Amino acid sequence: MKRPTNIAILGSTGSIGRSSLEVIEAMPDRFRVTCLTAHRNTEILAEQVHRFKPRVVVVTDPARAGDLRALADGTTEVLCGDTALLDVVARPDVDIVISALVGFAGLHPTLRAIEAGKDIALANKETLVVGGELVMAKVREHKVRLLPVDSEHSAILQCLQGEDIHSVNRLILTASGGPFLNTSHAEMAGITPARALKHPTWTMGAKITIDSATLMNKGLEVIEAQWLFGLPAERIEVIVHPQSIIHSMVEFVDGSVKAQLGIPDMKLPIQYALTYPERPPSGFKRVDFAALGRLTFQDPDTERFPCLALAFRAMRDGGSAPAVMNAANEAAVALFLDGKIGFTAIPELIAAAMDALPPSGAVTLDLIDRADRDARAFVAQAAAVLTH
Ligand code: NDP
Ligand code: MG
């Protein structure tokens, strides 16, 4: 019998990380967890250590160094700090890395894992948004597999099975529309973090939940799709589908459209990324079409949700533009969650950062790092002016 595949989960205490562990736990003959990481949630990490007995765990927030001793459990080694992430992903006892950190923090460890020849199950879409060109070049150079965990991209991958990419006319990404789909322009400014954190169809980490409320999440996903499937922006469209049952669609040159459907639960795309191209049976909930009654669709409104248009602009501008947009978004979302700025200031700050930091030259890792730092500094300064 084949030995179990060894898995490292970057961000095991997060929403995707915990769903990944549920998927893995249901297939003990097939998968073994060798590495888990958390930023500051050492309580959940301690439970995971006890349950999965990984060989190594990493806590990245140095402020939590005091909790480390409590984590050591028998044979589990405990490491601390960002650089430890770069070491653990390259270990010989890791076959697949589930990249499930949130935000820009995912880029460097994911690149390191690719360079070390590991297959990647990618949830951290920001990695492709800021560094798509570099990341995909490394994937080809090191001949690793990078498979999407994001449900829309998993849907597209499933629709493309057995198809020639040249026969694709367009990719149609579905968006739930988030909690403010029917909120008027006038009401948008008064949206509180508590309201924005209530997503109608998905339960996720705080940052992506706000991104879903502004539609920036869909913007990030369009850029992610561009790199994953190698298609230009003009061939990628977004349609709002509030029920989140169709996870995305592919239209072919003959006019035929394929869609992938399922109930909204990330365990399915996680399992698909881990077992691709196989489809092992699962106990996940099934779609009850009669109970659903109908599926509806509408165009996204980029007047009320300017973030989607900003992402298309970043994609057209290329170079450092997506990295600037991404960093400005991360900084603005953090300020919104802290109650420092209003909901409509998020796209305003991103647009201002993109105007102030025009896209520059050939994309190198240094350029991306610099764009990230500059955009965060710009937003901090611009927000200070807004709040005084
Ligand atoms: P969460 O916020 O729930 O989890 C994030 C994980 O990353 C946690 O383990 C957290 O640790 C860790 N982390 C946070 N900041 C840092 C940092 N600076 N350095 C190292 N580790 C850090 O996020 P999600 O699971 O919701 O999302 C993860 C990624 O997957 C995002 O890129 C998101 O866009 C993408 N995604 C998520 C989906 C979902 O359904 N949740 C769907 C599709 C994509 P700690 O818990 O200790 O703070
Ligand atoms: Mg998604």
mmCIF file of N, CA, C and O and ligand atoms in Angstrom, residues 125 150-153 208 217-218 221 224 266, ligand 2:
data_model
loop_
_atom_site.group_PDB
_atom_site.id
_atom_site.type_symbol
_atom_site.label_atom_id
_atom_site.label_comp_id
_atom_site.label_asym_id
_atom_site.label_seq_id
_atom_site.Cartn_x
_atom_site.Cartn_y
_atom_site.Cartn_z
ATOM 1 N N LYS A 125 -5.343 33.297 -1.804
ATOM 2 C CA LYS A 125 -5.416 33.881 -3.151
ATOM 3 C C LYS A 125 -4.487 35.079 -3.306
ATOM 4 O O LYS A 125 -4.034 35.384 -4.399
ATOM 5 N N ASP A 150 -9.894 27.714 -3.487
ATOM 6 C CA ASP A 150 -10.989 28.675 -3.641
ATOM 7 C C ASP A 150 -12.105 27.998 -4.449
ATOM 8 O O ASP A 150 -11.843 27.385 -5.488
ATOM 9 N N SER A 151 -13.343 28.108 -3.962
ATOM 10 C CA SER A 151 -14.422 27.293 -4.547
ATOM 11 C C SER A 151 -14.675 27.633 -6.019
ATOM 12 O O SER A 151 -14.973 26.735 -6.817
ATOM 13 N N GLU A 152 -14.532 28.914 -6.385
ATOM 14 C CA GLU A 152 -14.792 29.307 -7.780
ATOM 15 C C GLU A 152 -13.764 28.670 -8.708
ATOM 16 O O GLU A 152 -14.100 28.186 -9.792
ATOM 17 N N HIS A 153 -12.517 28.690 -8.281
ATOM 18 C CA HIS A 153 -11.437 28.182 -9.133
ATOM 19 C C HIS A 153 -11.442 26.665 -9.162
ATOM 20 O O HIS A 153 -11.110 26.054 -10.177
ATOM 21 N N ILE A 208 -11.512 37.956 4.773
ATOM 22 C CA ILE A 208 -12.213 37.574 3.535
ATOM 23 C C ILE A 208 -13.714 37.872 3.647
ATOM 24 O O ILE A 208 -14.372 38.147 2.636
ATOM 25 N N ASN A 217 -13.250 40.624 -2.713
ATOM 26 C CA ASN A 217 -12.926 39.191 -2.813
ATOM 27 C C ASN A 217 -13.083 38.708 -4.255
ATOM 28 O O ASN A 217 -12.240 37.970 -4.768
ATOM 29 N N LYS A 218 -14.151 39.152 -4.920
ATOM 30 C CA LYS A 218 -14.354 38.705 -6.313
ATOM 31 C C LYS A 218 -13.279 39.299 -7.212
ATOM 32 O O LYS A 218 -12.805 38.665 -8.143
ATOM 33 N N GLU A 221 -10.311 37.316 -6.871
ATOM 34 C CA GLU A 221 -10.506 36.014 -7.535
ATOM 35 C C GLU A 221 -10.381 36.106 -9.052
ATOM 36 O O GLU A 221 -9.954 35.151 -9.707
ATOM 37 N N GLU A 224 -6.761 36.038 -9.561
ATOM 38 C CA GLU A 224 -6.325 34.660 -9.275
ATOM 39 C C GLU A 224 -6.628 33.753 -10.477
ATOM 40 O O GLU A 224 -5.779 32.954 -10.902
ATOM 41 N N MET A 266 -16.523 24.608 2.181
ATOM 42 C CA MET A 266 -15.167 24.566 1.631
ATOM 43 C C MET A 266 -14.532 23.182 1.695
ATOM 44 O O MET A 266 -13.499 22.945 1.061
HETATM 45 MG MG MG B 2 -14.009 32.101 -3.377
#
